[in-house]
Coordinates of C-alpha atoms and ligand atoms in Angstrom, one line a residue:
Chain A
X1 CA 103.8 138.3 117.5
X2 CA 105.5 138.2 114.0
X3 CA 105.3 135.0 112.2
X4 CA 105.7 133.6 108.4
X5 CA 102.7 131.9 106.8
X6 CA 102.7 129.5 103.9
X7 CA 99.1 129.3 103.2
X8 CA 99.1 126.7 100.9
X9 CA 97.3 125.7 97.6
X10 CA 93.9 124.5 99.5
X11 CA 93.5 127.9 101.1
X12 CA 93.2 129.9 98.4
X13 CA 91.2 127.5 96.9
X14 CA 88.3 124.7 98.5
X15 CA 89.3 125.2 101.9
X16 CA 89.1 129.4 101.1
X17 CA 87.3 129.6 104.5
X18 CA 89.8 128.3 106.6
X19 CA 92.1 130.9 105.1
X20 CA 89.3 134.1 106.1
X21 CA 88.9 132.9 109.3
X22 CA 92.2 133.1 110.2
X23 CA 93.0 136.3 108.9
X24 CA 90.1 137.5 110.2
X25 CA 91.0 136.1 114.0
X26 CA 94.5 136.8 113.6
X27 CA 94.5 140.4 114.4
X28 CA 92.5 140.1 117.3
X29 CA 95.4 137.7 118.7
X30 CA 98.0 140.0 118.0
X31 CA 99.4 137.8 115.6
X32 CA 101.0 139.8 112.8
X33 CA 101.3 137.4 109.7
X34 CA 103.5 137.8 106.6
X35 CA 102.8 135.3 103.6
X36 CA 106.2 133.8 102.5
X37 CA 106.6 135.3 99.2
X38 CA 107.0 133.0 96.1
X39 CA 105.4 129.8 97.6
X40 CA 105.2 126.6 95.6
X41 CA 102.8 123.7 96.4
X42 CA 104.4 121.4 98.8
X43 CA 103.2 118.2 97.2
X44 CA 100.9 117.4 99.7
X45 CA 99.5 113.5 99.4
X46 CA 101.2 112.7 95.8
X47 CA 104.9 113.6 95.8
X48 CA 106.0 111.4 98.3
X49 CA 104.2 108.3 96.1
X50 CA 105.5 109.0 92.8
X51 CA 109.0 110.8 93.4
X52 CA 110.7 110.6 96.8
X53 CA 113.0 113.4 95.6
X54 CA 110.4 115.6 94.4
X55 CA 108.4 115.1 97.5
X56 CA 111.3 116.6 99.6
X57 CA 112.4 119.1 97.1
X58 CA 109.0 121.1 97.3
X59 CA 108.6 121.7 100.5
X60 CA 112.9 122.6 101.0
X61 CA 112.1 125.4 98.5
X62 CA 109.3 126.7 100.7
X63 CA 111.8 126.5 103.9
X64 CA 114.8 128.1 101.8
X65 CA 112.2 130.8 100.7
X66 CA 111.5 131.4 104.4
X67 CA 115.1 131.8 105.4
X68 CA 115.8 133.9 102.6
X69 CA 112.9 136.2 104.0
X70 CA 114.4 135.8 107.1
X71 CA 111.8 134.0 109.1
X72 CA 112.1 132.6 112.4
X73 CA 109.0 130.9 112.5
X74 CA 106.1 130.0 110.0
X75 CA 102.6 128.8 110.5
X76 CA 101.5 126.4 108.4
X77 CA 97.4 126.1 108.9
X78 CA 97.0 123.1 106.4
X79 CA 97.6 120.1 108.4
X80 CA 98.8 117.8 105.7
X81 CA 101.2 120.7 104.0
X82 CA 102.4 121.2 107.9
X83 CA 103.1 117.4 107.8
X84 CA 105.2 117.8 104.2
X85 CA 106.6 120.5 105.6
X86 CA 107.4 118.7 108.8
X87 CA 108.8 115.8 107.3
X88 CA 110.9 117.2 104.6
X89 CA 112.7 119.5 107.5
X90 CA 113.0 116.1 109.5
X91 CA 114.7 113.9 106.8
X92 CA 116.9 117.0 105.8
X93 CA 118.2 117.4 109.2
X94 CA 118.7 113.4 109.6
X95 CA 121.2 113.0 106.5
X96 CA 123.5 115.8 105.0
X97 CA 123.8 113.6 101.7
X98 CA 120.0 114.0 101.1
X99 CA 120.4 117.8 102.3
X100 CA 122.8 118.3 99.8
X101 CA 121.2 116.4 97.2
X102 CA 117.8 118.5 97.6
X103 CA 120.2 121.9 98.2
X104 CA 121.2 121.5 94.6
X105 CA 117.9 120.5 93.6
X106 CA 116.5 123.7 94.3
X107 CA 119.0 125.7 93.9
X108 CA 119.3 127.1 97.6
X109 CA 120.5 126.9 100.7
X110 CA 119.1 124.7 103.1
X111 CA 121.1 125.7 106.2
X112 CA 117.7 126.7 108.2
X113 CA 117.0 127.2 111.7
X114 CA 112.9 128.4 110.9
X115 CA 110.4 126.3 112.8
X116 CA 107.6 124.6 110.9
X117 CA 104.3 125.6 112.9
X118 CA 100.9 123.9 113.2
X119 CA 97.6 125.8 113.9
X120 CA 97.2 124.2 117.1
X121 CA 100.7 125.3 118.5
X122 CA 100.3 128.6 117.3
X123 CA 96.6 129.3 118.6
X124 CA 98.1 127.5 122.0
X125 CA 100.7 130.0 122.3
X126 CA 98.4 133.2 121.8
X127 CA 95.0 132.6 123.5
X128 CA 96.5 133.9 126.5
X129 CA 94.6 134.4 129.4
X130 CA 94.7 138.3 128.9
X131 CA 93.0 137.9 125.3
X132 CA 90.7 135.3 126.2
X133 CA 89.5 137.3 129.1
X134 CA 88.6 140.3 126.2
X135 CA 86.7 138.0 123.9
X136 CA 83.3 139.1 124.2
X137 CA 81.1 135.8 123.4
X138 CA 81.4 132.4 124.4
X139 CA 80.5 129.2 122.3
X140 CA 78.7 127.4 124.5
X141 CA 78.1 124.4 122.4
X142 CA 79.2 120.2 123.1
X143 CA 81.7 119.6 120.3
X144 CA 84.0 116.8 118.9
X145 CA 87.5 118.2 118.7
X146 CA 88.7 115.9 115.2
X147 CA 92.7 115.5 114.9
X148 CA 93.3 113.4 112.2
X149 CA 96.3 111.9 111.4
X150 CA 98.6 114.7 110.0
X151 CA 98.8 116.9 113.1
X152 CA 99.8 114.3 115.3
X153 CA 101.6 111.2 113.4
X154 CA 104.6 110.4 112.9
X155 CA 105.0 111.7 116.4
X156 CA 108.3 112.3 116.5
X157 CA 108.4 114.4 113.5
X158 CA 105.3 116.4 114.1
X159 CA 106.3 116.9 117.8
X160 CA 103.1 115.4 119.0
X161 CA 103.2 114.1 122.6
X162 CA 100.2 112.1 122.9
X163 CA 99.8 111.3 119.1
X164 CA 96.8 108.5 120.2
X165 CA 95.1 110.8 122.4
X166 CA 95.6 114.8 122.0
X167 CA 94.4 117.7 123.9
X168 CA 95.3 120.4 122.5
X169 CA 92.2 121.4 120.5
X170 CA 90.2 120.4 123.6
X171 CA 92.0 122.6 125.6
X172 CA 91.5 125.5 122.7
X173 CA 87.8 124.7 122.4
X174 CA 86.9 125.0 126.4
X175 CA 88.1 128.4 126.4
X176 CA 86.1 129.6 124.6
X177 CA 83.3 127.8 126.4
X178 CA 82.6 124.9 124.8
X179 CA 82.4 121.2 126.2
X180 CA 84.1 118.2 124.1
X181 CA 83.4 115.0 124.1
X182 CA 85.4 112.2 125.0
X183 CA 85.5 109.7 121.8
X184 CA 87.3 106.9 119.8
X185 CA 88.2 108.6 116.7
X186 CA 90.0 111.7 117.5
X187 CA 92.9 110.7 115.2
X188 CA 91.4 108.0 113.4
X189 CA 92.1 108.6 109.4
X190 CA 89.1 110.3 107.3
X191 CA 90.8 109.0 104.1
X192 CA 93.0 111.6 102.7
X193 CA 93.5 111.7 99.3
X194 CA 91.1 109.1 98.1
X195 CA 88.7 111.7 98.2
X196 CA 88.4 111.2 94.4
X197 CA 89.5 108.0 93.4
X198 CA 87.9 105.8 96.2
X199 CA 85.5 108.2 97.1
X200 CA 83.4 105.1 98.7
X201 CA 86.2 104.2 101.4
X202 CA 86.6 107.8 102.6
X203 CA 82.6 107.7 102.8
X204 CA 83.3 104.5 105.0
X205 CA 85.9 106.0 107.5
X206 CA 83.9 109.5 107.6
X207 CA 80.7 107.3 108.3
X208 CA 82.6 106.0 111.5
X209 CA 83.7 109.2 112.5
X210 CA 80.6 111.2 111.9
X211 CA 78.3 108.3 114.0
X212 CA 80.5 108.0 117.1
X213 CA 80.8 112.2 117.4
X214 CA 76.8 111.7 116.5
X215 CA 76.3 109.3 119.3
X216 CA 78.0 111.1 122.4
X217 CA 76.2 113.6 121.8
X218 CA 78.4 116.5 119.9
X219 CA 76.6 119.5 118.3
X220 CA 79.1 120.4 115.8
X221 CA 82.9 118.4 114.3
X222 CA 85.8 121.1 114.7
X223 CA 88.9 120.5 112.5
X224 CA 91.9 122.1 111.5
X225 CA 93.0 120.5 108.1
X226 CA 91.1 121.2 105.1
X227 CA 91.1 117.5 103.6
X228 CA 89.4 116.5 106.9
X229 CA 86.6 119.2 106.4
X230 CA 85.9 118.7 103.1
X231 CA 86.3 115.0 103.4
X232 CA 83.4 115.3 106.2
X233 CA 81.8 118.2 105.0
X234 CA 81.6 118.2 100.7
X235 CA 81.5 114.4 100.9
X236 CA 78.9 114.5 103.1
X237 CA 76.1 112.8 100.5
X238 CA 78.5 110.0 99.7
X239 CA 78.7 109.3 103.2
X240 CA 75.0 108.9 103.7
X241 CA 75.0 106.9 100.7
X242 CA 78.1 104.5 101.6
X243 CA 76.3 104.3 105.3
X244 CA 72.6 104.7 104.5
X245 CA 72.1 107.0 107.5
X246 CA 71.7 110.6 107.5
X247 CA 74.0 112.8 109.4
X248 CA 73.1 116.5 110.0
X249 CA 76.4 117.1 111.9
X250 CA 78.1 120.2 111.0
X251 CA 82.3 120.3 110.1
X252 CA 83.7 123.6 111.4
X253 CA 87.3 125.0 111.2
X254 CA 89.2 125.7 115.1
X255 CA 89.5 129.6 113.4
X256 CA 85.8 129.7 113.0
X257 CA 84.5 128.9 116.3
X258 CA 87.2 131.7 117.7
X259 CA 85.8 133.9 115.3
X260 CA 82.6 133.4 116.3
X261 CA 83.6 133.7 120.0
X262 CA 85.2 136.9 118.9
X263 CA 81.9 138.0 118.1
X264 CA 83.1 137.7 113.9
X265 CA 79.5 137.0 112.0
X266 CA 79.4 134.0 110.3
X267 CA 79.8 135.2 106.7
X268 CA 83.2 136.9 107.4
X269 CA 84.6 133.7 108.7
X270 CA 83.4 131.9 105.2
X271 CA 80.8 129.2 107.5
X272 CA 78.4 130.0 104.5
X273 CA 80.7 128.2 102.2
X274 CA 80.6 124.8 104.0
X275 CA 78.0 122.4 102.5
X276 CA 76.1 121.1 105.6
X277 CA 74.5 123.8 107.3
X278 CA 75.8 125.3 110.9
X279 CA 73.4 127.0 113.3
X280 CA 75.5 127.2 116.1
X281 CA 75.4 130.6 117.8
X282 CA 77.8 132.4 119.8
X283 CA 76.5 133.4 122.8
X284 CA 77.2 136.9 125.3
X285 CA 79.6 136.2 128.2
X286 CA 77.8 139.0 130.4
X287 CA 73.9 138.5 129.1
X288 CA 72.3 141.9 128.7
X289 CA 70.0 142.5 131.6
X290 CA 66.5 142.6 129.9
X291 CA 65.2 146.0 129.0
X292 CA 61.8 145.8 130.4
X293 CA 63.9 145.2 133.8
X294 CA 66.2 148.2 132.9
X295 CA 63.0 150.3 132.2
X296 CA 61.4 149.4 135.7
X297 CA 64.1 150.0 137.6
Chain B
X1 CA 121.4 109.6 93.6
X2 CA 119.7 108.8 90.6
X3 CA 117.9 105.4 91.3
X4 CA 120.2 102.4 89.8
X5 CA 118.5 99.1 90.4
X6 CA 120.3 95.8 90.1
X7 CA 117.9 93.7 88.5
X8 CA 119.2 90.8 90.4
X9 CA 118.5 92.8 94.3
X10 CA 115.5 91.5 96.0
X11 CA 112.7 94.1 96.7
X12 CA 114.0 93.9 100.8
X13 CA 117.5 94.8 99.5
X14 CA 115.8 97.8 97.5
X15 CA 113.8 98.6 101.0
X16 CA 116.6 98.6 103.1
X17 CA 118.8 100.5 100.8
X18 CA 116.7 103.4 100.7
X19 CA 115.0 103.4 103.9
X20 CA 117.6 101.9 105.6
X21 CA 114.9 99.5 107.3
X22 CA 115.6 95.8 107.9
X23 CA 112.5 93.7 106.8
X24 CA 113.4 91.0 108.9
X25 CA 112.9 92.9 112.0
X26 CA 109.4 92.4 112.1
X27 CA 108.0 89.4 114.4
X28 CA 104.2 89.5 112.5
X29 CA 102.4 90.5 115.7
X30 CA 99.6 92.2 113.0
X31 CA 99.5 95.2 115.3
X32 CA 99.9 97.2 111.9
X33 CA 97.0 95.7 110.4
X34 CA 94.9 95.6 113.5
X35 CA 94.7 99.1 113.2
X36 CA 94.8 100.5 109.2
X37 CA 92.1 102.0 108.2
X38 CA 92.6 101.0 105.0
X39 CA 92.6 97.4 105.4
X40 CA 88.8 97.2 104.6
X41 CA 89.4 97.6 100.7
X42 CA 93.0 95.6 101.1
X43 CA 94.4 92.6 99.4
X44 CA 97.1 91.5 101.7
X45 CA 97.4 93.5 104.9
X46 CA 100.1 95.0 106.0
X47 CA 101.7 92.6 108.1
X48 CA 101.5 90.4 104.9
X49 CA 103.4 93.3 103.0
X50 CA 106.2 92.7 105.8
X51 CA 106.0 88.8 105.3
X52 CA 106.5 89.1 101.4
X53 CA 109.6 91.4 101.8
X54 CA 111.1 88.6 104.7
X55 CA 110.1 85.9 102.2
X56 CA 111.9 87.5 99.4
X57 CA 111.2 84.9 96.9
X58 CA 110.7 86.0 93.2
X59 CA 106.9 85.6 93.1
X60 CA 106.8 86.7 96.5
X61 CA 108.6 90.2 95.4
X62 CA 105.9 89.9 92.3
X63 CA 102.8 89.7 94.9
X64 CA 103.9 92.9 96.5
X65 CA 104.4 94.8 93.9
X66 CA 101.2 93.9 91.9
X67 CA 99.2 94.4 94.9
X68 CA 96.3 97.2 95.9
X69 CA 97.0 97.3 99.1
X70 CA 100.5 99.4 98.1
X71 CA 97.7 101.8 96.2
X72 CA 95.3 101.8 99.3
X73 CA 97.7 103.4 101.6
X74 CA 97.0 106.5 102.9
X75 CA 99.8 107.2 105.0
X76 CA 97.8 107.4 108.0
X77 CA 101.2 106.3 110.3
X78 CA 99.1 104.4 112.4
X79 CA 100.7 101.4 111.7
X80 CA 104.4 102.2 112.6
X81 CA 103.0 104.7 115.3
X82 CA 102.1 101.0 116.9
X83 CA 104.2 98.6 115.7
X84 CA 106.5 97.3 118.8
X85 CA 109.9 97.5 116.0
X86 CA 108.7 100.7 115.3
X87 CA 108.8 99.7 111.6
X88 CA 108.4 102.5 108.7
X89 CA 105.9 100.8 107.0
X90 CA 104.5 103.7 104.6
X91 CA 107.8 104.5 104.3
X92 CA 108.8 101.4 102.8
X93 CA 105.2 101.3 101.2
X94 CA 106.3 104.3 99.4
X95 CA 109.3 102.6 98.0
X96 CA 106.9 99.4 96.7
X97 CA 104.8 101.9 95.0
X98 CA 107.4 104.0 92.8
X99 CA 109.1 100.4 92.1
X100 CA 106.1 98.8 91.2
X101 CA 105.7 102.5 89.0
X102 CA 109.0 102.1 87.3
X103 CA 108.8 98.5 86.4
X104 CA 105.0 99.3 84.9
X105 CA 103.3 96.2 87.7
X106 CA 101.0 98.5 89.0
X107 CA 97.5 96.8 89.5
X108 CA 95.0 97.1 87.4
X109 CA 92.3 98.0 89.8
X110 CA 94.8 100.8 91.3
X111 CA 94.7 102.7 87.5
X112 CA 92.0 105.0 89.2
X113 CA 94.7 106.2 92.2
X114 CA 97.4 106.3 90.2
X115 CA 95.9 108.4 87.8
X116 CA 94.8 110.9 90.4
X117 CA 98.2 111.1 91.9
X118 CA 99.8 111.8 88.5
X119 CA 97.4 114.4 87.5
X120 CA 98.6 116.0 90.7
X121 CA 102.0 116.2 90.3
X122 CA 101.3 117.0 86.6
X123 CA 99.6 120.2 87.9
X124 CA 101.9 120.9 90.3
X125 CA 104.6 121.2 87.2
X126 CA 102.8 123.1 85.2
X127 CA 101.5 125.6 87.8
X128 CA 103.7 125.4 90.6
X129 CA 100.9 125.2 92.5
X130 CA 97.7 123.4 93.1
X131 CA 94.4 124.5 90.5
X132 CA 92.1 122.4 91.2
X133 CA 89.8 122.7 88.4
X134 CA 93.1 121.7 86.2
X135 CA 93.7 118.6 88.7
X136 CA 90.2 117.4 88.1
X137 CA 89.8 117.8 84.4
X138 CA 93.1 115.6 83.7
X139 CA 92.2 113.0 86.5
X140 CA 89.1 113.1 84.3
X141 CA 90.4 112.6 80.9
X142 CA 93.1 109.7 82.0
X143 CA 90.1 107.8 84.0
X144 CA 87.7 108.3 81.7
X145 CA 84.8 109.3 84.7
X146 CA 83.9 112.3 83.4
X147 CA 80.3 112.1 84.9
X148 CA 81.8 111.8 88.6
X149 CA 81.0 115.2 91.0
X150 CA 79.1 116.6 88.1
X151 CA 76.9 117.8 91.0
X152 CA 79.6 119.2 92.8
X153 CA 81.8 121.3 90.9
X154 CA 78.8 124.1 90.5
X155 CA 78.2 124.0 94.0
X156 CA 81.8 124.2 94.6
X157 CA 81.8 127.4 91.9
X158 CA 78.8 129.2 93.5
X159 CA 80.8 129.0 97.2
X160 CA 83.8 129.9 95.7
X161 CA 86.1 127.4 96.4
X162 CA 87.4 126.9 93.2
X163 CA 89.6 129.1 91.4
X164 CA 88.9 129.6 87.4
X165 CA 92.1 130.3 86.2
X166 CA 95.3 128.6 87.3
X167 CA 98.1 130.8 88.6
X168 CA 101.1 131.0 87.0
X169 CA 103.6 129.9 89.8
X170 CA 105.4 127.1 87.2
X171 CA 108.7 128.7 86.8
X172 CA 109.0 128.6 90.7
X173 CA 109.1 124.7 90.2
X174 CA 110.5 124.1 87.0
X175 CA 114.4 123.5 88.3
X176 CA 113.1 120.8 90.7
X177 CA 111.2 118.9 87.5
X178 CA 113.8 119.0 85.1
X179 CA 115.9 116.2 86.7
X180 CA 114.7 112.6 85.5
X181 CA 112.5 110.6 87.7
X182 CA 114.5 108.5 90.1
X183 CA 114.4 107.8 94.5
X184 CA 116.8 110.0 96.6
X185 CA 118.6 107.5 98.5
X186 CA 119.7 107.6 101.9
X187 CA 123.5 108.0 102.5
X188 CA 123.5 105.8 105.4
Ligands
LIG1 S1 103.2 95.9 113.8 FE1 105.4 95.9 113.2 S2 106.2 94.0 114.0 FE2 104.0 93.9 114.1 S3 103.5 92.8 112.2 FE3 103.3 95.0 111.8 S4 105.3 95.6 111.0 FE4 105.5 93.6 112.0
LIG2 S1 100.0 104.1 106.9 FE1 99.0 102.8 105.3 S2 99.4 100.7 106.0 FE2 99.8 102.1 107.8 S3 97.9 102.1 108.9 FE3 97.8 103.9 107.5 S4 96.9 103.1 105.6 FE4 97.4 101.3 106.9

C-alpha cells in the first residue's frame, strides 16, 4: 500500500527510534512510504496556546504540501502532530471563513480530500491475517497497551470510537502474541508538554500510570506517541523521585514489539536508545526441535 | 481577522465570539474537574473557570485571567470528552491564555510555562522545524535554570536523540510568521 508520511520534528530527533522501527517494519507490511516533501513542524503542544492562527496555519501547510504531492492518504506516527493535524483539517472543514483565512495564510490551496492517519489505523489496516501468519516470532509477553490522550480525544475529531476505553492497540499487541492487561489508565494524560517546565507533575501522572501497569502485572508499557515514551521512559528518575518508588518497567514503541515479532534485532529497531532497559525477547512460533533429539532419531 | 477587542466586552463575550461557546450553558456538575489531571497543581478548577466566565464581573474576568490553572492545562480533552453540555473547555482555556498573553496578566508562577511555550514557537520561526537543542538553550536563558537536565542532555547526545545542528527549514514558515499576532475568529 502507498501512503504519505509526515514524520515530524520528534522523529528525527528524541523519539529517532520510533522513526527506525517503522521503516524498518514497514516493508515487511507492504507498506510503501513516501515522506511529504518540504515539511514544516506542526506546532505541536504551543501553537494552539500562543497563536490560534498560527496553530492552524502549520499544520494546513503540511496538508496543502500533501495535496500538492498528490497524496491520498498520510500517516502521521506522532500522536500529538496526528492530533494537530487532525484538528486543523477538522476546524478547516467546519468554517470556510477560517479556511480562507489560513488559505491566504499560507499561501495554498486548501481544497483537500487527503486523510490524516494515525499509527494505530494504519498498522490495523495491514497486519492482515496473511502477513501475520508469515511473521516468524511471537512476543509472548503480558503488556500494558498506553493510549494517551492524543490518539483518542477529542473523539469526534480524531475518529476514536471508544475514546474512554480503546482496543485497538490491544487488538494489535495479541497478534503478535502478547497478553494485555485490563487497567485504569489506558488514556489517562502522562503530562504533555510540561515535561520541562513542571517536570514534577508529569512525574506525578507517570507515577500513576507506571504503578497501576506495575500492579496487574505487565512486563513491559507499549506506546505509540513519542511524548508519552519519553515522558515515561527519559523522565523515568523524576518519577521515582516525585513517587519515591522505583519502577523497572520498560516503555516500548507498537513498531518495536512488531519488529521484534518480525524477528528485527533490537538495535535496528533503536530499543538501545530508550533509557530504562528492555529484556523482553521475541520468541520462535514453531520452537526448533532440540538437536540432541534430531541427532537420535 | 486580526483580533480587535473592545475593552468594554466581558471575557464570556470574548469566549463566545471566538469559540462560539455560550458560558452559561454550563450547570457546575464538576464532572470537568472530577476528572483533570491537572487539577492537582490548580488554583481554581475548571468548573470554577466556567463559574468566573458565567459570573462575568470585572474582578471575576481578573481572577481568570491571572490564574495557573489557564497555564496548567494540558489539553488532555478529558474534561469536555465528559462534560454532559459537551462544553469546549480547552478550547475556551486557549482563548483565556492568549488574552491573559496580550493584556501581559499572566501569573507569575506560570513565567516558567510560558517561557517554554515561547521558546517553541520561537524555534519553530527560525527553523521551521523543531531543534531541540535550540528549544532548550532559549527556554534556558529566559528561565534562568540553566542547571536543570544537565544530566540528561549527554545521555540524550550519546543515544542520539538529539540533533547538533538545526535544519534550515525557516523559509518554509516564514509567510505564516510575518502576519502580526492576533486569534482567527470564527465566522459563525
Ligand atoms: S462538566 Fe461541563 S457542565 Fe459540568 S461543570 Fe464542567 S463545564 Fe460545566
Ligand atoms: S483539557 Fe485541561 S482542563 Fe480539561 S481535563 Fe485536561 S488538563 Fe484539565
Amino acid at each position: 500500500m502507498k501512503m504519505g508520511l509526515y514524520p515530524g520534528c520528534s522523529l528525527e530527533g528524541s523519539a529517532r527510534e520510533y522513526a527506525e522501527s517503522l521503516r524498518a517494519i514497514a516493508p515487511l507490511l507492504n507498506l510503501d512510504l513516501r515522506e511529504v516533501e518540504g515539511w514544516n513542524c506542526c506546532g505541536a503542544s504551543s501553537a494552539h496556546i500562543i497563536d490560534h492562527a498560527v496553530s492552524l496555519a502549520l499544520p494546513a501547510r503540511i496538508l496543502a504540501q500533501a495535496v500538492k504531492q498528490e497524496m491520498d492518504e498520510v500517516l502521521v506516527p506522532c500522536a500529538a502532530c496526528f492530533n494537530r493535524l487532525a484538528s486543523a483539517k477538522h476546524e478547516l472543514a467546519a468554517d470556510p471563513g477560517v479556511r480562507e483565512e489560513v488559505s491566504a495564510m499560507i499561501g495554498m490551496n486548501l481544497d483537500d480530500n487527503t486523510e490524516i492517519r494515525n499509527i494505530l489505523e494504519v498498522l490495523d489496516k495491514v497486519l492482515t491475517p496473511d502477513i501475520i501468519k508469515s511473521i516468524p516470532n511471537t512476543f509472548p509477553h503480558k503488556v500494558a497497551c498506553y493510549y494517551g490522550c492524543l490518539l483518542v480525544r477529542p473523539p469526534d475529531v480524531v475518529r476514536s470510537d471508544k475514546p474512554e476505553d480503546p482496543v485497538v492497540m490491544d487488538g494489535l499487541m495479541k497478534k503478535i502474541g502478547a497478553t494485555t492487561i485490563d487497567w485504569g489508565m489506558k488514556t489517562e494524560c502522562c503530562g504533555a508538554s510540561l515535561s520541562i517546565p513542571r517536570t514534577d507533575i508529569v512525574g506525578i501522572l507517570c507515577g500513576r500510570i507506571l504503578e497501576d501497569a506495575f500492579i496487574r502485572g505487565a512486563e513491559a508499557i507499549v506506546v505509540a506517541c513519542p511524548m508519552c515514551h519519553s515522558n515515561l521512559d527519559m523522565r523515568r528518575s523524576e518519577v521515582e523521585r516525585t513517587t519515591g518508588k522505583k519502577f523497572s518497567l520498560p516503555v516500548i514503541y507498537i513498531t518495536q514489539a512488531i519488529g521484534l515479532a518480525f524477528g528485527l534485532s533490537p538495535d535496528v529497531l533503536g530499543i538501545q536508545r530508550h533509557f530504562v532497559r528492555m529484556g523482553l525477547e521475541a520468541r520462535n512460533k514453531v520452537p526448533q526441535k532440540p538437536l540432541a533429539k534430531e541427532a537420535g532419531s | 481577522m486580526a483580533l480587535h477587542v473592545l475593552e468594554s466586552e466581558s471575557l464570556a463575550a470574548l469566549v463566545n465570539r471566538s469559540t462560539g461557546i455560550s458560558a452559561q450553558k454550563c450547570y457546575q456538575c464538576g464532572k470537568c474537574s472530577a476528572g483533570c489531571p491537572a487539577a492537582v497543581g490548580m488554583d481554581i478548577a475548571p468548573n470554577v473557570v466556567m463559574r468566573l466566565l458565567q459570573v462575568g464581573t470585572e474582578s471575576a474576568d481578573q481572577k481568570l485571567l491571572c490564574s495557573y490553572s489557564i497555564w496548567l492545562c494540558l489539553a488532555c480533552h478529558t474534561c469536555d470528552m465528559r462534560c454532559p453540555m459537551e462544553i469546549d473547555l480547552p478550547g475556551i482555556i486557549d482563548v483565556l491564555r492568549s488574552e491573559s498573553l496580550r493584556r501581559g496578566a499572566v501569573n507569575p508562577r506560570a513565567r516558567d510555562i510560558v517561557a517554554f511555550h515561547k521558546s517553541f514557537i520561537d524555534n519553530v520561526r527560525l527553523f521551521g522545524r523543531m531543534w531541540e537543542i535550540g528549544l532548550i538553550g532559549e527556554y534556558k536563558v529566559r528561565t534562568r535554570h540553566f542547571l536543570q537536565d544537565i544530566l540528561l542532555a549527554p545521555s540524550m547526545l550519546v543515544k542520539r536523540k538529539l540533533s547538533l545542528w538545526p535544519g534550515l527549514h525557516g523559509r518554509l514558515v516564514s509567510r505564516i510568521f510575518s502576519r502580526g499576532p492576533g486569534r482567527l475568529e470564527k465566522t459563525r
